[in-house]
Coordinates of C-alpha atoms and ligand atoms in Angstrom, one line a residue:
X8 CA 33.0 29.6 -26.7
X9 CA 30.6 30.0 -23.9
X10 CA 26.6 29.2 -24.4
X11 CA 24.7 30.9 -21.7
X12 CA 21.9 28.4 -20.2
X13 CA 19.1 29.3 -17.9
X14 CA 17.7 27.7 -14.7
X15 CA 15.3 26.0 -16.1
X16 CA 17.3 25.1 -19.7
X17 CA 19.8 23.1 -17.1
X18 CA 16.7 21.7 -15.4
X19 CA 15.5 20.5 -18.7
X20 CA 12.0 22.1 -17.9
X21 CA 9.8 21.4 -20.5
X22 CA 12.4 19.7 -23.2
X23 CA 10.4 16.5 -25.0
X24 CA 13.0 13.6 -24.6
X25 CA 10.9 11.1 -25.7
X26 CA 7.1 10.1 -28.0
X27 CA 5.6 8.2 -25.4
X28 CA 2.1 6.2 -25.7
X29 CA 2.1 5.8 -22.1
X30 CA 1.1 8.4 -19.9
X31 CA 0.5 12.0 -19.8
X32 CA 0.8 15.1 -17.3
X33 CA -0.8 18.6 -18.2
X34 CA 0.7 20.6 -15.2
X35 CA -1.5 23.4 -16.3
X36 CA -4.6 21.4 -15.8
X37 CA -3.7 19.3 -13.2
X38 CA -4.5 16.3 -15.2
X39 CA -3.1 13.1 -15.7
X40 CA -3.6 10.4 -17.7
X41 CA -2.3 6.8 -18.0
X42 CA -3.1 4.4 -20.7
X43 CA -5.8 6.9 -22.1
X44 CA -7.4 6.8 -18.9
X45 CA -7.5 10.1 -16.4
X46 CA -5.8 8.9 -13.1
X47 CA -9.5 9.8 -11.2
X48 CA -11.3 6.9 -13.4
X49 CA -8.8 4.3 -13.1
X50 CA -7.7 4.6 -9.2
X51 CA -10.2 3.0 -7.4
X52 CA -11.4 0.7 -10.2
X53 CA -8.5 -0.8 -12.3
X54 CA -6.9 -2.8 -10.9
X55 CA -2.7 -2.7 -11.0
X56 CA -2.4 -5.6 -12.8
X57 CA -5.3 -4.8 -15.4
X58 CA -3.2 -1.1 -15.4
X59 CA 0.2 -2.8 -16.1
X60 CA -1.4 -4.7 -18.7
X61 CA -2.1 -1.5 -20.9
X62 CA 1.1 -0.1 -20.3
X63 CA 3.5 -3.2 -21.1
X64 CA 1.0 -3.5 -24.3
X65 CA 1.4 -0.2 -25.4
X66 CA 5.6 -0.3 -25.2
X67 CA 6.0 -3.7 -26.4
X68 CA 2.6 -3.7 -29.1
X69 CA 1.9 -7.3 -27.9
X70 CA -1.8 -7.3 -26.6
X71 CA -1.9 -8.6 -23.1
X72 CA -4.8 -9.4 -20.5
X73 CA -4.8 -8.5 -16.7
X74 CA -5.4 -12.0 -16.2
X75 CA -1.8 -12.5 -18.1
X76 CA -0.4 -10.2 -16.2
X77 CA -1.7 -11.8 -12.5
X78 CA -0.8 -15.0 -13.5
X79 CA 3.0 -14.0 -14.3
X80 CA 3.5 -11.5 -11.5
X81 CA 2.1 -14.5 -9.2
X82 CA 4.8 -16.7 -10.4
X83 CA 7.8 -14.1 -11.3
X84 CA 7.3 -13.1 -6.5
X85 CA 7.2 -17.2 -6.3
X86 CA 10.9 -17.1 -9.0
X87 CA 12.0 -14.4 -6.7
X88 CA 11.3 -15.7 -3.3
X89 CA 13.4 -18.6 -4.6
X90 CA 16.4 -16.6 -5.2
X91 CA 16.4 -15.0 -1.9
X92 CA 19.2 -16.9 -1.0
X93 CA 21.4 -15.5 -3.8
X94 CA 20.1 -11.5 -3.4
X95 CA 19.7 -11.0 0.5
X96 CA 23.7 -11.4 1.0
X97 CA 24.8 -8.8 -1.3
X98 CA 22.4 -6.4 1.4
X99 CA 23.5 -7.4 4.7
X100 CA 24.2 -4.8 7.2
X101 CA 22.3 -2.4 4.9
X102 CA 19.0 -0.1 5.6
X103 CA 15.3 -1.0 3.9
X104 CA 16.3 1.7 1.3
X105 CA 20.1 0.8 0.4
X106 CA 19.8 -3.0 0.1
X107 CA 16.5 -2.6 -1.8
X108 CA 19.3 -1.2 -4.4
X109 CA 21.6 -4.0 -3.4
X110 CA 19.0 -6.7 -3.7
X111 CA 17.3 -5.4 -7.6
X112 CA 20.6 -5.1 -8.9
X113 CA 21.4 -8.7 -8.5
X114 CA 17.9 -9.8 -10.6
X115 CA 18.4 -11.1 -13.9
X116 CA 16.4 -12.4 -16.7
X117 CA 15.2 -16.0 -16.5
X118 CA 14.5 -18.8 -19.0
X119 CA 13.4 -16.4 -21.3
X120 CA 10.9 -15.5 -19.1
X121 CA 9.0 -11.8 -19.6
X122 CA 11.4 -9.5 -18.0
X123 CA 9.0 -7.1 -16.7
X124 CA 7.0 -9.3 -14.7
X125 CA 10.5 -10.9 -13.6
X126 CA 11.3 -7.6 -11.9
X127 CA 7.4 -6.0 -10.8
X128 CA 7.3 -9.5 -9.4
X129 CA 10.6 -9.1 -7.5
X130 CA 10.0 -6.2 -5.8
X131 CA 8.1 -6.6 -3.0
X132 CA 9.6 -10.0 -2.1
X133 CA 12.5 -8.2 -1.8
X134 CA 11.3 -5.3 0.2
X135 CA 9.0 -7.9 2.0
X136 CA 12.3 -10.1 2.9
X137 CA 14.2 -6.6 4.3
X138 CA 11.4 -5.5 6.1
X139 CA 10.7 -8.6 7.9
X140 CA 14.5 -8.5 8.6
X141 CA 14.2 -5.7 10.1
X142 CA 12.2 -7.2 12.7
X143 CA 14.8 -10.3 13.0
X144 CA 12.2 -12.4 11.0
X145 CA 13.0 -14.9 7.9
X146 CA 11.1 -13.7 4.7
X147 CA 7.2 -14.6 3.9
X148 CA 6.7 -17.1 1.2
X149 CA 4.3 -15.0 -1.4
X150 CA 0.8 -16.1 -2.4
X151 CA 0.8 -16.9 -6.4
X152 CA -2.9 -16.5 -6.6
X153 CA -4.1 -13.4 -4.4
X154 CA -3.3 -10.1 -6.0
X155 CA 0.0 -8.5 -6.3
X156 CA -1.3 -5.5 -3.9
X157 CA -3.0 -8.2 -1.6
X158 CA 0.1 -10.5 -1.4
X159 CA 2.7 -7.5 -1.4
X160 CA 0.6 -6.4 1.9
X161 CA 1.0 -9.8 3.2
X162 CA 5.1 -10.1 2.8
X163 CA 5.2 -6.6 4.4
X164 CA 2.8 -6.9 7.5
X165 CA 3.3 -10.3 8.3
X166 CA -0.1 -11.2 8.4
X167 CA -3.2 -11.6 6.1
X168 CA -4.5 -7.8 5.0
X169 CA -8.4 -6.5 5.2
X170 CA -10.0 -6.3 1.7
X171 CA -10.2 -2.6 2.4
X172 CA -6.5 -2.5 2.8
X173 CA -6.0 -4.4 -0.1
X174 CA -8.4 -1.7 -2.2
X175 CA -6.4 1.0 -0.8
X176 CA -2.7 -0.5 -1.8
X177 CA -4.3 -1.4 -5.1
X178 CA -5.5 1.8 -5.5
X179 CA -2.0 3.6 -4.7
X180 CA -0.5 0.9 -7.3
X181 CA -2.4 2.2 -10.0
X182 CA -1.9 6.2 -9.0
X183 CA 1.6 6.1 -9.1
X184 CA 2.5 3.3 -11.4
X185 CA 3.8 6.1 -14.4
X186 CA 3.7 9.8 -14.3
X187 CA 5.4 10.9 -17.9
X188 CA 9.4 11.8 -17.8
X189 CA 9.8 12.4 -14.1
X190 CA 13.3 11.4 -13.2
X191 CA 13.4 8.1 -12.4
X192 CA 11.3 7.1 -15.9
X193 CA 13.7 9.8 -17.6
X194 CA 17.1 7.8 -15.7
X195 CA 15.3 4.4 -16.8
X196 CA 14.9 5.4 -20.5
X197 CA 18.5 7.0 -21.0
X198 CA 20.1 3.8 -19.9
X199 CA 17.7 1.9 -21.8
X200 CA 18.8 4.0 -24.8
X201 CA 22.5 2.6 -24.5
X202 CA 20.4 -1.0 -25.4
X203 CA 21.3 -2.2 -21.4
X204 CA 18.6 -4.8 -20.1
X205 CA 15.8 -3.7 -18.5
X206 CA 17.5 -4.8 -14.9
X207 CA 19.9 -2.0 -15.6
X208 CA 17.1 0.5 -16.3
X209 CA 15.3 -0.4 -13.1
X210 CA 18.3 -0.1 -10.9
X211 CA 19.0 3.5 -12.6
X212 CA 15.7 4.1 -12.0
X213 CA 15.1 3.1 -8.2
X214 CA 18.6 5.2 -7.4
X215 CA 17.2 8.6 -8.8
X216 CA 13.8 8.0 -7.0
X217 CA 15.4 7.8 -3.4
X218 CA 16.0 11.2 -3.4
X219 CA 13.8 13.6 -1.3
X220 CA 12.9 15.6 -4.3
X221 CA 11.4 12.8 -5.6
X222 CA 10.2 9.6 -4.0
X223 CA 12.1 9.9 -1.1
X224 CA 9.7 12.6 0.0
X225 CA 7.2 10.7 1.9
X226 CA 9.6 9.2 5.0
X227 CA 10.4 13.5 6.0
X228 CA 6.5 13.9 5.3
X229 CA 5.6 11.9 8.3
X230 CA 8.5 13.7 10.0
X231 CA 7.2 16.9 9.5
X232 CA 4.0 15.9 10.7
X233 CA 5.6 14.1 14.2
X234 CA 7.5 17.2 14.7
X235 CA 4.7 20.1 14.4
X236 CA 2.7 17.6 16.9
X237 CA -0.4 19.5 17.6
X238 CA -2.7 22.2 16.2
X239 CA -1.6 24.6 18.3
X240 CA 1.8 24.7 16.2
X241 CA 0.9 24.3 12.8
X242 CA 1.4 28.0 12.2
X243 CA 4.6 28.5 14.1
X244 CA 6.2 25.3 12.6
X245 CA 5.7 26.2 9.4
X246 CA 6.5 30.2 9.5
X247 CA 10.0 29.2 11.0
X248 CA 10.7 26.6 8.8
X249 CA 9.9 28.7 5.8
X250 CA 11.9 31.4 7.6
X251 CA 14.9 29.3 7.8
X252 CA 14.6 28.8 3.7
X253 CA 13.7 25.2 4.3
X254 CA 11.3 23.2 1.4
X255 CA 8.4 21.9 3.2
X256 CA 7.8 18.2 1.9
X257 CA 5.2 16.9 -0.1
X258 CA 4.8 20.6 -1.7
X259 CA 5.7 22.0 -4.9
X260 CA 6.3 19.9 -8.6
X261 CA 8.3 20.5 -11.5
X262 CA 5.0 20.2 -13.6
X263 CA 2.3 20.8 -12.0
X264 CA 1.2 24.3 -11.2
X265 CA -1.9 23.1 -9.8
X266 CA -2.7 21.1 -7.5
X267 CA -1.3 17.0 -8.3
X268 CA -4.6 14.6 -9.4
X269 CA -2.9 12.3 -7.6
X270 CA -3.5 13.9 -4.0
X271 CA -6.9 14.1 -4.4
X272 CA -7.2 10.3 -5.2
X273 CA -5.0 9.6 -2.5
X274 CA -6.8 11.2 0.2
X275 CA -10.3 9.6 -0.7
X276 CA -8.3 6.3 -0.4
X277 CA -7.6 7.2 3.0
X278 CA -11.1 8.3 3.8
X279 CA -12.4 5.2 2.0
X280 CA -9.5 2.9 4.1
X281 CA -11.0 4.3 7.5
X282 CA -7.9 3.2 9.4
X283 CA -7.6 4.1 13.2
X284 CA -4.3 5.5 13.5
X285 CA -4.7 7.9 10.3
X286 CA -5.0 11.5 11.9
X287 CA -6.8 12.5 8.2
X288 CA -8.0 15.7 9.8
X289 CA -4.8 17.2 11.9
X290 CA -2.9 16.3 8.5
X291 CA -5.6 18.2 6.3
X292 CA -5.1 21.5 8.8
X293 CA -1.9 21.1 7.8
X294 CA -1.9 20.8 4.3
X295 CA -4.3 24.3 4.1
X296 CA -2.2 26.0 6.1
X297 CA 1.3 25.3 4.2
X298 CA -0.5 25.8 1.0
X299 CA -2.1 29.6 2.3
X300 CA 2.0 29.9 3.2
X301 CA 3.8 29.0 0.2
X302 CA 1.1 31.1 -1.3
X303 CA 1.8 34.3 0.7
X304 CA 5.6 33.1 1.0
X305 CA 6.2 33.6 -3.3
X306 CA 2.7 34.5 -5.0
X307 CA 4.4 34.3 -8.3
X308 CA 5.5 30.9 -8.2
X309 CA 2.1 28.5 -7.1
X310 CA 3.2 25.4 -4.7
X311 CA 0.4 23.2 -4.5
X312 CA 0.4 19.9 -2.6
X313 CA 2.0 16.8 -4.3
X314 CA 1.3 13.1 -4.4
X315 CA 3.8 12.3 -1.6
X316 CA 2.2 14.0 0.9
X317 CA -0.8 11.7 1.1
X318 CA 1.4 8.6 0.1
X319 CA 2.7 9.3 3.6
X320 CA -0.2 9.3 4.9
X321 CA -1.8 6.5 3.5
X322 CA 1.1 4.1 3.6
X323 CA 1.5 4.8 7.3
X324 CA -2.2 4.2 7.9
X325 CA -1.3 1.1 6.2
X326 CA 1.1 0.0 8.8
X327 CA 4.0 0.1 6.1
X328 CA 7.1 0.8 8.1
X329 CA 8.1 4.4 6.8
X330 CA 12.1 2.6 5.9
X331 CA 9.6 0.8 2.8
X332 CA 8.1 3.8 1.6
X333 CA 10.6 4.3 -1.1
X334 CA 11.2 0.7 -2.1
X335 CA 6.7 0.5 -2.2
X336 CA 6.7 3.3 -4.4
X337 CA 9.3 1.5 -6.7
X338 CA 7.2 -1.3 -6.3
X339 CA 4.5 0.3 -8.0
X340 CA 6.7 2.3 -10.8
X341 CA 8.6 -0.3 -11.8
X342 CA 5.9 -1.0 -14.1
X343 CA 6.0 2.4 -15.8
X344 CA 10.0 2.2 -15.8
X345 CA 9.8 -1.4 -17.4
X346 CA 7.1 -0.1 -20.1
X347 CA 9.3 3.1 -21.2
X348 CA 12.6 0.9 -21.2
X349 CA 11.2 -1.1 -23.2
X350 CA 9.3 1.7 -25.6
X351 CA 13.1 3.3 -25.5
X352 CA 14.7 0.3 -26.8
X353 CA 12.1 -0.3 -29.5
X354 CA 13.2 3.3 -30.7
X355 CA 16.7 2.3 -31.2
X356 CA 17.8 6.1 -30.5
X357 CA 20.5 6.8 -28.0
X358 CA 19.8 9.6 -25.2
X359 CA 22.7 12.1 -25.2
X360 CA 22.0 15.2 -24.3
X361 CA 24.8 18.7 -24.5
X362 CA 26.4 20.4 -21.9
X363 CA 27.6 23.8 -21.4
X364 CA 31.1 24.0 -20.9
X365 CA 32.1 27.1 -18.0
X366 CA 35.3 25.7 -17.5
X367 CA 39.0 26.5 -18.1
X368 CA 40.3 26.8 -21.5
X369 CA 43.5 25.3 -22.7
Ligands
ACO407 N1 8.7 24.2 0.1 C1 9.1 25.5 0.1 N2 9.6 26.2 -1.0 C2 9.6 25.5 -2.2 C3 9.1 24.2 -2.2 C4 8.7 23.5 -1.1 N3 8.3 22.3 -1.1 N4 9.2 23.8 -3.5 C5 9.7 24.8 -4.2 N5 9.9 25.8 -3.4 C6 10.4 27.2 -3.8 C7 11.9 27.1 -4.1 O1 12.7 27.3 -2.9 C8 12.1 28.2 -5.1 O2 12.0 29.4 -4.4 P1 13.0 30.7 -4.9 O3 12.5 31.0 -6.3 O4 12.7 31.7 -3.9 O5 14.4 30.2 -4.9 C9 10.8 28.2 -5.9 O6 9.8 27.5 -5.0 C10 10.9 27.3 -7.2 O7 11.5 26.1 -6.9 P2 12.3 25.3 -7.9 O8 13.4 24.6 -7.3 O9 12.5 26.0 -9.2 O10 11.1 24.2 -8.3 P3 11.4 22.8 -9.0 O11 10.4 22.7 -10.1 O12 12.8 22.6 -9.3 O13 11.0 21.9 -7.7 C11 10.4 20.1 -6.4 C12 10.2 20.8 -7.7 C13 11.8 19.5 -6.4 C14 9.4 18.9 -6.3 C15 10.3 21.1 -5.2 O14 9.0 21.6 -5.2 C16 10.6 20.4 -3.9 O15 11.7 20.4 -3.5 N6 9.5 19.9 -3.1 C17 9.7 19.3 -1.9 C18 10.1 17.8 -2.0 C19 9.0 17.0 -2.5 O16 7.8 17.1 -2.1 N7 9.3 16.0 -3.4 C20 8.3 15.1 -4.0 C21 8.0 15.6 -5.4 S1 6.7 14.5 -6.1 C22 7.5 13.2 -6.8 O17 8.6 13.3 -7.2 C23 6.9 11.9 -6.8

């Protein structure tokens, strides 16, 4: 017999999958909160590390120090560096994005070593070795004792970043690093359900966020902006692509039905960064103009700007190659996917949702 589902029923809108100490989003508020902090007090002043800290306490109960945590993230990009060798072939020929998934899929635990670390570690050595790549350059040896923003900065440049840059990576870190059950924490905690390693979970995770409903957005966001161009054609851009039925990027959230916390911490890291080549004011004419569009476009259904718009801008102010922008953001999520794997597993409850069959009967 046939169950009717709704829209939203099939989009799971709203349906608790998990207790989670972790983090929090009230979409009616526009609030979030990680670690019992709002987003607004931590970005800026926590630092990632301090922020991973709190969350790989909370999942695993085992009290842990931001020192801890710098100490073995240093180590875990100096273990992964090492193992360059053995990931970088399984991504040859590939683009930033793909062999990012080739190259985390081939970490695995080490010597007993913590596993989170081993992969937050990991990351950007990986997406430091691809980019440089890119550029027909061998990968840059990481820095153990800077910070992981600072020395992540460094593998991806090519050269030693500004304290101000730093801040303003550090600070994007810490926005971003968990956001409740958005997809790629919700991919991460069903395969952690089925007891796979956290390796597993991460992989899951990083393949849902490439998508441009999720973290993928940010790459097309700098599109958009190259391809309205001036002032003059804000307004007819964005009529005819709203015409044509198209989503504009970096608008719009499952949750949030005002505007993300996130943008607004985002874009006073960009004022704060003062960077030449950000055009902070062309891209704010933009953003009030989509907004007042979406808004007359469907008045019942409010579209307010998301956190991906300004990670676009930012991260391109930061001379990160727009290819990275997907493996960065992972970079910095990874630590909210390793915390809810790990809070899944200590659950012991598989994730196993029902489905509505609308096929053929026998
Ligand atoms: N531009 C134009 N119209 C939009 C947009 C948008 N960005 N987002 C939603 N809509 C419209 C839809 O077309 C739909 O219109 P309809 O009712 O006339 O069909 C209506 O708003 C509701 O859309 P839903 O698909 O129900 O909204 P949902 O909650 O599923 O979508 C999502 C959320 C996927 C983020 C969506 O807003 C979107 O595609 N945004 C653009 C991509 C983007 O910015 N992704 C990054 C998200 S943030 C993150 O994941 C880190």
């Amino acid at each position: 017999m046939n169950i009717n589902v709704t829209k939203s029923q099939i989009g799971l809108d709203g349906v608790p999958a998990a207790e989670t100490v972790l983090s929090h989003v009230d979409g009616e508020r526009g609030e979030l909160i990680i670690a019992g902090q709002n987003v607004a007090d931590l970005a800026g002043k926590a630092s990632f590390e301090g922020v991973s800290a709190r969350l790989w306490a909370g999942a695993s109960g085992k009290a842990l120090s931001e020192a801890n945590v710098r100490a073995s993230l240093g180590a875990a990009r100096e273990r992964a560096f090492a193992r360059l060798p053995d990931l970088l072939p399984a991504t040859r020929g590939m683009s930033v994005v793909d062999g990012f998934r080739a190259g985390i899929a081939g970490l695995r635990g080490e010597n007993g070593l913590e596993d989170e670390a081993t992969i937050v570690g990991a990351f950007p050595v990986i997406a430091g070795a691809l980019v440089q790549r890119t550029r027909g350059n061998d990968p840059i040896a990481p820095e153990p004792n800077v910070s992981h923003a600072a020395d992540t900065l460094r593998m991806l440049l090519g050269r030693k970043p500004e304290p101000r840059e730093v801040a303003a990576l550090d600070t994007y870190f810490v926005t971003v690093c968990d956001h409740g059950m958005n997809a790629s924490t919700f991919t991460a905690r069903v395969i952690a359900s089925t007891q796979a390693d956290l390796f597993a979970a991460v992989t899951g995770g990083y393949c849902a966020l490439t998508g441009p409903l999720h973290g993928g957005a940010p790459e097309p966001v700098l599109e958009m902006l190259d391809a309205i161009g001036t002032r003059e054609r804000i307004k007819p851009w964005v009529d005819d692509a709203l015409a044509r039925g198209e989503r504009l990027m970096g608008f719009g959230h499952r949750v949030y039905r005002v505007r993300d916390p996130r943008a607004d911490v985002l874009k006073a890291a960009i004022e704060r960064l003062e960077a030449s080549g950000a055009d902070l004011p062309f891209a704010s004419e933009v953003e009030v103009y989509i907004r007042e569009a979406l808004r007359r476009k469907n008045p019942a259904r409010p579209l307010e700007t998301n956190v991906e718009f300004f990670t676009a801008i930012l991260l391109d102010a930061l001379e990160i190659p727009r290819q990275a922008f997907t493996p960065v953001f992972a970079a910095a999520r990874a630590a909210g996917w390793t915390a809810h794997a790990k809070e899944q597993q200590r659950t012991g409850r598989l994730i196993r949702p029902s489905s509505s069959y609308v096929g053929v009967m026998p």
